[in-house]
Coordinates of C-alpha atoms in Angstrom, one line a residue:
M1 CA 2.2 25.1 17.1
T2 CA -0.9 23.4 18.5
I3 CA -1.1 25.8 21.5
Q4 CA -1.1 28.9 19.2
A5 CA -3.8 27.4 17.0
V6 CA -6.1 26.4 19.9
L7 CA -5.7 29.8 21.6
A8 CA -6.4 31.5 18.3
G9 CA -9.8 29.7 18.3
Q10 CA -9.1 27.5 15.2
N11 CA -10.3 24.1 14.6
C12 CA -7.3 21.9 14.1
I13 CA -6.1 18.4 13.2
V14 CA -3.0 17.7 15.3
L15 CA -0.6 15.1 13.8
A16 CA 2.0 13.2 15.9
P17 CA 2.9 9.6 16.5
T18 CA 1.5 7.5 19.4
A19 CA 2.6 9.0 22.8
G20 CA 4.0 12.0 20.9
G21 CA 2.4 14.6 23.2
K22 CA -0.7 15.4 21.2
T23 CA -3.0 15.2 24.3
E24 CA -0.9 17.7 26.3
A25 CA -0.5 20.0 23.4
A26 CA -4.3 20.2 23.0
F27 CA -5.3 20.5 26.6
F28 CA -2.7 23.0 27.9
P29 CA -4.3 25.9 25.9
I30 CA -7.9 24.6 26.6
L31 CA -7.2 24.6 30.4
D32 CA -5.7 28.1 30.0
V33 CA -9.0 29.3 28.5
I34 CA -11.0 27.5 31.2
Y35 CA -8.9 29.2 33.9
R36 CA -8.8 32.7 32.5
Q37 CA -12.5 32.8 31.5
K38 CA -13.7 30.9 34.6
L39 CA -15.8 28.6 32.5
N40 CA -18.4 26.4 34.1
P41 CA -18.8 22.6 33.4
V42 CA -19.3 20.9 31.0
T43 CA -16.7 22.7 29.0
V44 CA -14.8 20.0 27.1
L45 CA -15.8 16.7 25.5
Y46 CA -13.0 14.3 25.0
I47 CA -14.0 11.5 22.7
S48 CA -12.2 8.2 22.2
P49 CA -12.8 5.2 19.9
I50 CA -12.4 2.6 22.7
R51 CA -13.0 2.4 26.5
A52 CA -9.5 1.1 27.1
L53 CA -8.1 4.4 25.8
L54 CA -10.5 6.4 28.1
N55 CA -9.3 4.4 31.1
N56 CA -5.7 4.8 30.1
Q57 CA -6.0 8.6 29.6
E58 CA -8.1 9.4 32.6
P59 CA -5.2 9.7 35.1
R60 CA -3.3 11.9 32.7
L61 CA -6.2 14.3 32.0
T62 CA -7.1 14.4 35.7
K63 CA -3.5 15.4 36.6
L64 CA -3.5 18.1 33.9
A65 CA -6.9 19.5 34.9
S66 CA -5.9 19.6 38.6
L67 CA -3.2 22.2 37.7
I68 CA -6.0 24.8 37.4
G69 CA -8.5 23.2 39.8
A70 CA -10.6 21.7 36.9
T71 CA -12.3 18.3 37.1
V72 CA -12.7 15.3 34.9
F73 CA -15.3 12.6 34.6
K74 CA -15.3 9.4 32.5
W75 CA -18.6 8.1 31.2
H76 CA -18.9 4.7 29.5
G77 CA -20.7 1.4 29.9
D78 CA -18.4 0.2 32.7
V79 CA -18.9 3.2 34.9
M80 CA -21.3 2.7 37.9
Q81 CA -24.8 4.2 37.7
S82 CA -24.2 5.9 41.1
A83 CA -21.1 7.7 39.7
R84 CA -23.1 8.9 36.7
K85 CA -25.8 10.3 39.0
R86 CA -23.2 12.2 41.0
F87 CA -21.8 13.6 37.8
L88 CA -25.2 14.8 36.6
A89 CA -25.8 16.5 39.9
D90 CA -22.4 18.1 39.9
P91 CA -20.9 18.1 36.3
R92 CA -17.2 18.2 35.6
H93 CA -15.2 20.5 33.3
I94 CA -14.0 17.6 31.1
L95 CA -16.3 14.8 30.1
M96 CA -14.5 11.7 28.6
T97 CA -16.7 9.4 26.6
T98 CA -17.3 7.4 23.4
P99 CA -19.8 8.2 20.6
E100 CA -22.1 5.4 21.7
S101 CA -22.2 6.7 25.3
L102 CA -22.8 10.2 24.0
E103 CA -25.8 8.9 22.1
V104 CA -27.1 7.2 25.3
M105 CA -26.9 10.6 27.0
L106 CA -28.9 12.3 24.3
I107 CA -31.6 9.7 24.1
S108 CA -32.0 9.2 27.9
P109 CA -35.1 10.8 29.3
K110 CA -33.4 11.1 32.7
I111 CA -30.7 13.5 31.4
D112 CA -31.3 17.2 30.7
T113 CA -28.8 17.4 27.9
A114 CA -29.8 20.9 27.0
S115 CA -28.6 22.2 30.4
L116 CA -25.7 19.8 30.7
F117 CA -24.1 20.9 27.4
A118 CA -25.2 24.5 27.3
G119 CA -21.7 25.7 28.1
L120 CA -19.8 23.3 25.8
R121 CA -16.9 25.0 24.2
F122 CA -14.4 22.3 23.0
V123 CA -14.6 18.8 21.5
V124 CA -11.3 16.9 21.4
I125 CA -11.5 13.7 19.3
D126 CA -8.6 11.3 19.9
E127 CA -7.5 9.0 17.2
I128 CA -9.7 10.8 14.7
H129 CA -8.2 9.0 11.8
N130 CA -9.8 5.8 13.3
F131 CA -13.2 7.4 13.1
A132 CA -13.0 9.2 9.8
A133 CA -13.4 6.4 7.3
G134 CA -16.1 4.4 9.2
D135 CA -19.7 4.4 10.3
R136 CA -18.8 5.3 13.9
G137 CA -17.2 8.5 12.6
A138 CA -20.3 9.4 10.6
H139 CA -22.4 8.7 13.7
L140 CA -20.1 11.0 15.8
M141 CA -20.3 13.9 13.3
S142 CA -24.1 13.7 13.4
V143 CA -24.1 13.6 17.2
L144 CA -21.9 16.6 17.4
E145 CA -24.3 18.6 15.2
R146 CA -27.1 17.6 17.5
L147 CA -25.1 18.8 20.5
A148 CA -24.3 22.1 18.8
E149 CA -28.0 22.9 19.0
Y150 CA -27.8 23.1 22.8
T151 CA -25.1 25.8 23.0
S152 CA -24.8 29.3 21.6
H153 CA -21.0 28.8 21.1
D154 CA -19.4 27.6 17.9
I155 CA -17.8 24.5 19.5
Q156 CA -14.1 24.4 18.7
R157 CA -13.2 21.0 17.2
I158 CA -9.7 19.5 17.7
G159 CA -8.8 16.1 16.2
L160 CA -5.7 14.2 17.4
S161 CA -4.4 11.9 14.7
A162 CA -1.5 9.7 13.8
T163 CA 0.2 10.6 10.5
V164 CA -2.2 10.1 7.6
G165 CA -1.9 10.7 3.9
D166 CA -4.3 13.6 3.7
P167 CA -5.0 15.3 7.0
E168 CA -6.8 18.2 5.2
V169 CA -9.6 15.8 4.2
I170 CA -10.1 14.8 7.8
G171 CA -10.2 18.5 8.8
R172 CA -12.9 19.2 6.3
W173 CA -14.9 16.2 7.4
M174 CA -14.6 17.3 11.1
Q175 CA -15.6 20.9 10.3
G176 CA -19.3 20.3 9.9
S177 CA -21.3 23.5 10.6
S178 CA -18.5 25.2 12.4
Q179 CA -17.5 28.7 11.1
R180 CA -14.1 28.7 12.6
T181 CA -11.0 28.6 10.4
A182 CA -9.3 25.2 10.3
V183 CA -5.6 24.3 10.2
V184 CA -3.5 21.2 10.2
V185 CA -0.7 21.2 12.8
D186 CA 2.0 18.9 11.6
P187 CA 5.2 19.7 13.6
P188 CA 8.5 18.5 12.2
S189 CA 9.3 15.1 13.7
R190 CA 12.4 14.4 15.6
T191 CA 14.7 12.5 13.2
S192 CA 15.8 9.2 14.6
S193 CA 17.4 6.2 13.0
R194 CA 15.2 3.2 12.2
L195 CA 16.0 -0.5 12.3
I196 CA 13.6 -2.6 10.2
R197 CA 14.2 -6.3 10.0
I198 CA 12.0 -8.8 8.1
D199 CA 12.6 -12.5 8.9
A200 CA 10.9 -15.8 8.1
Y201 CA 10.1 -18.9 10.1
D202 CA 8.6 -22.3 9.5
D203 CA 7.1 -23.3 12.9
E204 CA 6.5 -22.1 16.4
E205 CA 9.8 -23.6 17.7
E206 CA 11.7 -21.6 15.1
L207 CA 9.7 -18.5 15.8
A208 CA 10.6 -18.7 19.5
K209 CA 14.3 -19.0 18.7
L210 CA 14.2 -16.0 16.4
V211 CA 12.3 -13.8 18.9
K212 CA 14.3 -14.8 22.0
P213 CA 17.5 -12.7 21.3
I214 CA 15.4 -9.7 20.3
A215 CA 12.9 -9.7 23.2
Q216 CA 14.9 -10.9 26.2
G217 CA 16.0 -8.2 28.6
R218 CA 13.9 -5.6 26.8
K219 CA 10.4 -4.1 26.8
T220 CA 8.6 -5.1 23.6
L221 CA 5.1 -5.2 22.0
F222 CA 4.4 -8.2 19.8
F223 CA 1.6 -7.3 17.4
V224 CA -0.5 -10.1 15.8
E225 CA -3.5 -9.9 13.4
G226 CA -6.2 -11.3 15.6
R227 CA -7.3 -12.4 19.0
R228 CA -6.9 -16.1 18.4
L229 CA -3.3 -15.6 17.2
A230 CA -2.6 -13.5 20.3
E231 CA -3.6 -16.3 22.6
G232 CA -1.6 -18.9 20.6
V233 CA 1.6 -16.8 20.3
K234 CA 1.6 -16.1 24.0
Q235 CA 1.8 -19.8 24.7
A236 CA 4.4 -20.4 22.0
L237 CA 6.6 -17.6 23.5
S238 CA 6.1 -18.4 27.2
E239 CA 9.8 -18.7 27.8
V240 CA 11.0 -15.8 25.6
A241 CA 10.4 -13.0 28.1
A242 CA 10.4 -13.3 31.9
T243 CA 7.0 -11.7 32.0
S244 CA 4.5 -11.7 29.2
Y245 CA 0.8 -10.6 28.8
V246 CA -2.0 -10.8 26.3
H247 CA -3.9 -7.6 25.4
H248 CA -7.0 -7.7 23.1
S249 CA -10.6 -6.6 23.2
S250 CA -11.9 -9.9 24.6
V251 CA -9.6 -9.9 27.7
G252 CA -11.3 -8.5 30.8
R253 CA -10.7 -4.8 31.5
E254 CA -9.1 -5.4 34.9
L255 CA -6.6 -7.8 33.4
R256 CA -5.8 -5.5 30.5
E257 CA -5.2 -2.6 32.9
E258 CA -3.1 -4.8 35.1
A259 CA -0.9 -5.6 32.1
E260 CA -0.6 -2.0 31.1
Q261 CA 0.4 -0.9 34.6
A262 CA 2.8 -3.7 35.2
F263 CA 4.4 -3.1 31.8
T264 CA 4.6 0.7 32.3
Y265 CA 6.2 0.7 35.7
G266 CA 7.9 -2.7 35.7
R267 CA 11.5 -3.6 34.8
D268 CA 12.8 -4.7 31.4
N269 CA 12.3 -8.3 30.0
Q270 CA 8.5 -7.9 29.5
C271 CA 6.4 -8.5 26.4
I272 CA 2.8 -7.7 25.6
V273 CA 1.3 -9.9 22.8
C274 CA -1.4 -7.6 21.4
T275 CA -3.8 -6.9 18.6
S276 CA -4.5 -3.4 17.1
T277 CA -6.0 -2.3 20.5
M278 CA -2.4 -1.2 21.3
E279 CA -2.3 1.0 18.2
L280 CA -4.8 3.4 19.6
G281 CA -2.7 5.6 21.9
I282 CA -2.7 3.5 25.0
D283 CA 0.4 4.6 26.9
V284 CA 2.6 1.9 28.3
G285 CA 5.8 3.9 28.6
D286 CA 9.0 3.6 26.6
L287 CA 9.6 0.6 24.4
D288 CA 12.8 -0.9 23.1
A289 CA 11.3 -2.7 20.1
V290 CA 8.1 -3.7 18.3
L291 CA 7.7 -7.3 17.0
Q292 CA 5.2 -8.2 14.3
L293 CA 3.9 -11.6 13.5
D294 CA 3.4 -11.7 9.7
A295 CA 2.3 -8.1 8.6
P296 CA -0.6 -5.7 9.0
T297 CA -2.6 -4.7 5.9
T298 CA -1.9 -1.0 5.9
V299 CA 1.1 1.3 5.9
S300 CA -0.7 3.4 8.5
S301 CA -0.8 0.5 11.0
F302 CA 2.9 -0.3 10.3
M303 CA 3.9 3.3 10.9
Q304 CA 1.9 3.6 14.1
R305 CA 3.3 0.4 15.5
M306 CA 6.9 1.3 14.7
G307 CA 6.3 4.8 16.0
R308 CA 5.9 3.5 19.5
T309 CA 9.6 3.0 19.7
G310 CA 12.6 5.3 19.4
R311 CA 11.1 8.1 21.6
R312 CA 14.0 8.3 24.1
P313 CA 17.0 10.5 23.1
G314 CA 19.7 8.3 21.6
T315 CA 17.4 5.4 20.8
Q316 CA 16.2 4.2 17.4
A317 CA 12.8 3.0 16.2
E318 CA 12.9 -0.7 15.8
M319 CA 10.4 -3.0 14.0
N320 CA 10.9 -6.8 13.5
F321 CA 8.7 -8.8 11.2
F322 CA 8.4 -12.6 11.5
C323 CA 6.7 -13.9 8.5
G324 CA 5.3 -17.4 8.4
D325 CA 4.4 -17.7 4.8
E326 CA 5.0 -16.1 1.4
V327 CA 1.9 -13.9 1.5
A328 CA 2.9 -12.3 4.8
L329 CA 6.5 -11.8 3.6
L330 CA 5.4 -10.0 0.4
R331 CA 3.0 -7.8 2.3
A332 CA 5.7 -6.8 4.8
I333 CA 8.1 -5.9 2.0
A334 CA 5.4 -3.9 0.2
L335 CA 4.5 -1.9 3.4
V336 CA 8.1 -1.0 4.1
N337 CA 8.8 0.0 0.5
L338 CA 5.8 2.3 0.5
A339 CA 6.6 3.8 3.8
R340 CA 10.2 4.5 2.7
R341 CA 8.8 6.4 -0.3
G342 CA 6.7 8.5 2.1
W343 CA 3.3 7.1 1.0
I344 CA 0.6 6.4 3.5
E345 CA -3.1 5.6 2.9
P346 CA -5.4 8.5 2.3
V347 CA -8.6 8.6 4.4
S348 CA -11.8 8.7 2.4
P349 CA -14.8 9.7 4.6
N350 CA -18.2 8.6 3.3
E351 CA -20.3 11.6 2.4
H352 CA -23.3 9.5 1.4
A353 CA -23.9 7.5 4.7
I354 CA -27.6 7.1 4.2
H355 CA -27.6 4.0 6.5
V356 CA -26.3 6.1 9.3
L357 CA -28.8 8.8 8.5
T358 CA -31.5 6.1 8.9
H359 CA -30.1 5.3 12.4
Q360 CA -30.0 9.0 13.3
T361 CA -33.5 9.6 12.2
L362 CA -34.7 6.8 14.5
A363 CA -32.5 8.1 17.3
Q364 CA -33.9 11.6 17.1
A365 CA -37.4 10.3 17.0
L366 CA -36.7 8.4 20.2
Q367 CA -34.8 11.3 21.8
F368 CA -37.6 13.8 21.4
Y369 CA -40.6 11.4 21.5
G370 CA -41.3 12.5 18.0
V371 CA -39.3 14.8 15.7
R372 CA -40.2 17.0 12.8
R373 CA -38.8 15.8 9.4
E374 CA -37.3 19.3 8.9
Q375 CA -35.4 19.1 12.1
V376 CA -33.7 15.8 11.1
W377 CA -32.9 17.2 7.7
A378 CA -31.4 20.4 9.2
V379 CA -28.9 18.2 11.2
A380 CA -28.2 16.1 8.2
Q381 CA -27.3 19.2 6.0
R382 CA -24.7 20.3 8.6
A383 CA -22.9 17.0 9.0
C384 CA -20.3 16.0 6.3
P385 CA -21.3 12.3 6.2
F386 CA -24.6 13.3 4.7
R387 CA -23.4 16.0 2.4
Q388 CA -24.0 14.0 -0.8
I389 CA -27.6 12.9 0.2
S390 CA -30.2 14.9 -1.6
R391 CA -33.5 16.1 -0.1
Q392 CA -35.3 13.8 -2.4
E393 CA -33.4 10.8 -1.1
F394 CA -34.0 11.8 2.5
D395 CA -37.8 12.1 1.8
H396 CA -37.8 8.7 0.1
L397 CA -36.0 7.3 3.2
A398 CA -38.6 8.9 5.6
S399 CA -41.5 7.6 3.4
H400 CA -40.0 4.1 3.5
L401 CA -39.7 4.2 7.3
L402 CA -43.4 5.3 7.5
N403 CA -44.6 2.8 5.0
T404 CA -43.0 -0.1 6.9
N405 CA -44.3 1.3 10.2
I406 CA -40.9 1.6 11.7
L407 CA -41.9 5.2 12.1
T408 CA -45.4 6.6 12.2
A409 CA -46.7 10.1 11.8
A410 CA -48.4 11.9 14.7
D411 CA -49.3 15.6 14.7
G412 CA -46.6 16.3 12.1
L413 CA -44.0 14.4 13.9
L414 CA -42.0 11.2 13.1
V415 CA -42.6 8.8 16.0
I416 CA -41.3 5.3 16.6
G417 CA -43.9 3.0 15.0
E418 CA -45.2 -0.5 16.0
S419 CA -42.6 -2.2 13.8
G420 CA -39.9 0.0 15.2
E421 CA -40.9 -0.9 18.7
K422 CA -40.8 -4.6 17.9
Q423 CA -37.5 -4.4 16.1
F424 CA -35.6 -2.0 18.4
G425 CA -37.6 -1.8 21.6
R426 CA -35.8 -4.6 23.4
R427 CA -33.7 -3.5 26.4
N428 CA -34.9 0.1 26.2
F429 CA -33.8 0.6 22.6
L430 CA -30.2 -0.4 23.3
E431 CA -29.6 -1.3 19.7
L432 CA -30.2 2.3 18.7
Y433 CA -27.3 3.6 20.8
S434 CA -24.6 2.5 18.3
V435 CA -24.3 2.1 14.5
F436 CA -22.6 -1.3 14.7
E437 CA -23.7 -4.7 15.9
T438 CA -21.6 -6.7 18.3
P439 CA -21.9 -10.5 18.5
E440 CA -23.6 -12.1 21.5
E441 CA -21.0 -12.9 24.1
V442 CA -20.5 -15.1 27.2
R443 CA -18.6 -13.6 30.1
V444 CA -15.8 -15.8 31.5
L445 CA -15.6 -15.6 35.3
T446 CA -13.6 -17.3 38.0
A447 CA -15.3 -18.8 41.1
D448 CA -14.6 -15.6 43.0
N449 CA -16.4 -13.6 40.3
R450 CA -13.3 -12.1 38.6
V451 CA -13.8 -11.3 34.9
I452 CA -11.3 -13.1 32.7
G453 CA -12.9 -11.9 29.4
T454 CA -15.5 -12.8 26.9
L455 CA -16.1 -15.5 24.3
Q456 CA -18.6 -15.3 21.4
T457 CA -21.7 -17.3 22.0
W458 CA -21.6 -19.1 18.7
F459 CA -18.1 -20.5 19.7
V460 CA -19.3 -21.6 23.1
Q461 CA -22.4 -23.4 21.7
Q462 CA -20.3 -25.6 19.4
M463 CA -17.9 -26.8 22.1
D464 CA -18.2 -29.9 24.2
S465 CA -19.5 -28.6 27.6
E466 CA -18.2 -31.8 29.3
M467 CA -14.6 -31.1 28.5
F468 CA -14.4 -27.4 27.4
V469 CA -10.8 -26.1 27.8
F470 CA -9.5 -23.0 26.1
L471 CA -7.0 -20.2 26.3
L472 CA -8.0 -16.6 27.4
A473 CA -5.8 -13.8 28.7
G474 CA -2.8 -16.0 28.1
R475 CA -3.9 -18.8 30.5
A476 CA -5.7 -22.1 30.1
W477 CA -9.2 -22.6 31.6
L478 CA -11.6 -25.5 32.1
V479 CA -15.3 -24.7 32.2
K480 CA -17.0 -25.8 35.4
H481 CA -20.4 -24.2 34.9
L482 CA -22.1 -22.8 31.8
D483 CA -25.2 -20.6 31.9
L484 CA -26.0 -19.5 28.3
D485 CA -29.3 -17.9 29.3
N486 CA -27.5 -15.4 31.4
G487 CA -24.4 -15.3 29.2
E488 CA -21.9 -16.5 31.8
M489 CA -19.5 -19.3 32.5
V490 CA -17.4 -20.1 35.5
V491 CA -13.9 -21.5 34.9
V492 CA -10.9 -22.9 36.8
P493 CA -7.3 -23.0 35.7
A494 CA -6.3 -25.9 33.4
P495 CA -2.9 -27.3 32.5
K496 CA -3.3 -26.5 28.8
G497 CA -5.9 -25.4 26.2
A498 CA -6.4 -24.2 22.7
P499 CA -7.1 -20.7 21.4
P500 CA -10.8 -19.8 21.0
R501 CA -12.2 -18.6 17.7
W502 CA -13.7 -15.2 17.2
G503 CA -15.7 -13.9 14.3
G504 CA -14.8 -10.7 12.3
G505 CA -11.9 -9.8 10.1
G506 CA -9.4 -7.1 9.5
P507 CA -9.3 -4.5 6.7
L508 CA -8.9 -5.6 3.1
L509 CA -5.6 -5.1 1.3
G510 CA -5.5 -1.8 -0.6
R511 CA -4.8 -1.4 -4.3
E512 CA -1.5 0.4 -3.7
V513 CA -0.2 -2.4 -1.4
A514 CA -1.3 -5.0 -3.9
E515 CA 0.4 -3.2 -6.8
E516 CA 3.6 -2.9 -4.7
I517 CA 3.5 -6.7 -4.1
R518 CA 3.3 -7.2 -7.8
A519 CA 6.3 -4.8 -8.3
V520 CA 8.3 -6.7 -5.7
L521 CA 7.7 -10.0 -7.4
T522 CA 8.6 -8.8 -10.9
A523 CA 11.7 -6.9 -9.8
D524 CA 15.3 -8.1 -9.2
E525 CA 16.0 -5.7 -6.3
T526 CA 17.4 -6.9 -3.0
Y527 CA 16.3 -5.2 0.2
P528 CA 18.7 -4.3 3.1
F529 CA 16.0 -5.0 5.7
L530 CA 15.6 -8.7 4.7
T531 CA 17.5 -11.5 6.6
R532 CA 19.2 -14.1 4.5
R533 CA 16.3 -16.5 5.2
A534 CA 13.7 -14.0 4.1
Q535 CA 15.7 -13.1 1.0
A536 CA 15.8 -16.8 0.1
R537 CA 12.0 -17.0 0.5
L538 CA 11.6 -13.9 -1.7
T539 CA 13.9 -15.5 -4.4
D540 CA 11.7 -18.6 -4.4
A541 CA 8.5 -16.6 -4.7
R542 CA 9.9 -14.6 -7.6
A543 CA 11.0 -17.8 -9.4
H544 CA 7.4 -19.0 -9.2
W545 CA 5.5 -15.8 -9.9
K546 CA 7.7 -13.6 -12.2
S547 CA 6.9 -15.3 -15.5
I548 CA 3.2 -15.6 -14.6
L549 CA 2.9 -11.9 -13.8
H550 CA 4.9 -10.7 -16.8
S551 CA 2.6 -12.6 -19.1
A552 CA -0.6 -11.8 -17.3
T553 CA -2.9 -9.1 -18.8
L554 CA -4.2 -6.6 -16.3
P555 CA -7.8 -5.4 -16.5
A556 CA -7.9 -2.0 -18.3
Q557 CA -8.9 -0.1 -15.1
L558 CA -5.7 -1.3 -13.4
V559 CA -3.3 -0.4 -16.2

């Protein structure tokens, strides 16, 4: 279905679970077009939300492209400058990158983006549902409209997505200025049985006993809701699987990739304790089961995680929840109930992202060494995230930037002003390359310069530098040397340590999930997916909450 849509020149949203073949379905027809029409590089942009997914997909795309003699290049912050120079001198057919790296390329005075992207024909956006509801997605849609000015082609847009509640909305959001027809490709899924089990535990010792018979002798992913939890759970379950790893965004790239490779090609009896980084399409081969500490906050996350299992013929999807408190138990039950009824969160893209338009105005002023107001407005009108912004609002925004001297007017152009230089000019305007801020971090290195990962600077500053021990990448470390000025610390192995703390938080609980929790508490229904221990906890929760909830008066807007 995807092949026909792409060959017909349609923009399309392709739905399939993680590792469901979306990438191949999109790229086979693209490569066919490249081969038959003898297209010159750069022909395809492949855009991913995270570097780890780019690194994971690079061998696959390289192998696919080699079938027709096409070439692939990966561009992100970890790629050597020398490799980037070689690419610019000799571009490849498929360019793999992130929205932030694409912004870097547009802004950089050393890159002739007009020539580089003159032949661009396709944009493939992986995990597009991850972009659609956030600022990074708004940024990406604006950047694509800026790129469209460099080519005479109506760039074909292909979004690869997990199952979502309203894929047509994402399709309209992705469409932008494209005049191509748009379709949603939602192939019928292979029906397989599902095993869902929700259990409860009191302490780490009991958790280990519950996990052991499920994980031993099998390949499993153990999802947790945060990096600190991932480090702690890895220690608590050290004897559950013969080989276990930790995978989250603060673990060094080399160690993450080692875990992915070892897990993919190794034998059974392996477990990766991970955060949502493993939701985003990173392929680690076939799994026997997914384990979940407590519960995620969305049905979408639950479905994506469970969807990583049951892919082999004759196997079933398997999801095991281990809930440490009443709140997690109720959330898990609510998610399963909603999923069984076929409900999944709709995606609601922001069409009034004026804060992102502010960023894009500054980025274009920097890119062109001054930009006409009409040029910025023309891009804004074409991009869905700015669709609800009026011309009056945009003019008010531009006037504000001029009045505060973030921009200044010169020969009819908007130019970065003195205040803009002071605020954003550090490190060659690095802060303008993305629409989100990342906390300052300290790199954790061994004596032989191997990167273990990163800790946030605020956490390091509050620790006792004389006896600073912590867990990272599933191992304990002792700090031997700390250099905050350069953002580095040197560590040696330690016998034990405690999980670090990281700032940030997950998504809030949606109204539908909250209402389902209330329904669970006020009902008498028993659920086949609860163990006896979990059912007993639910009975206790109902005894406490049922009378309170029945007598409570809901606000009018919730009735």
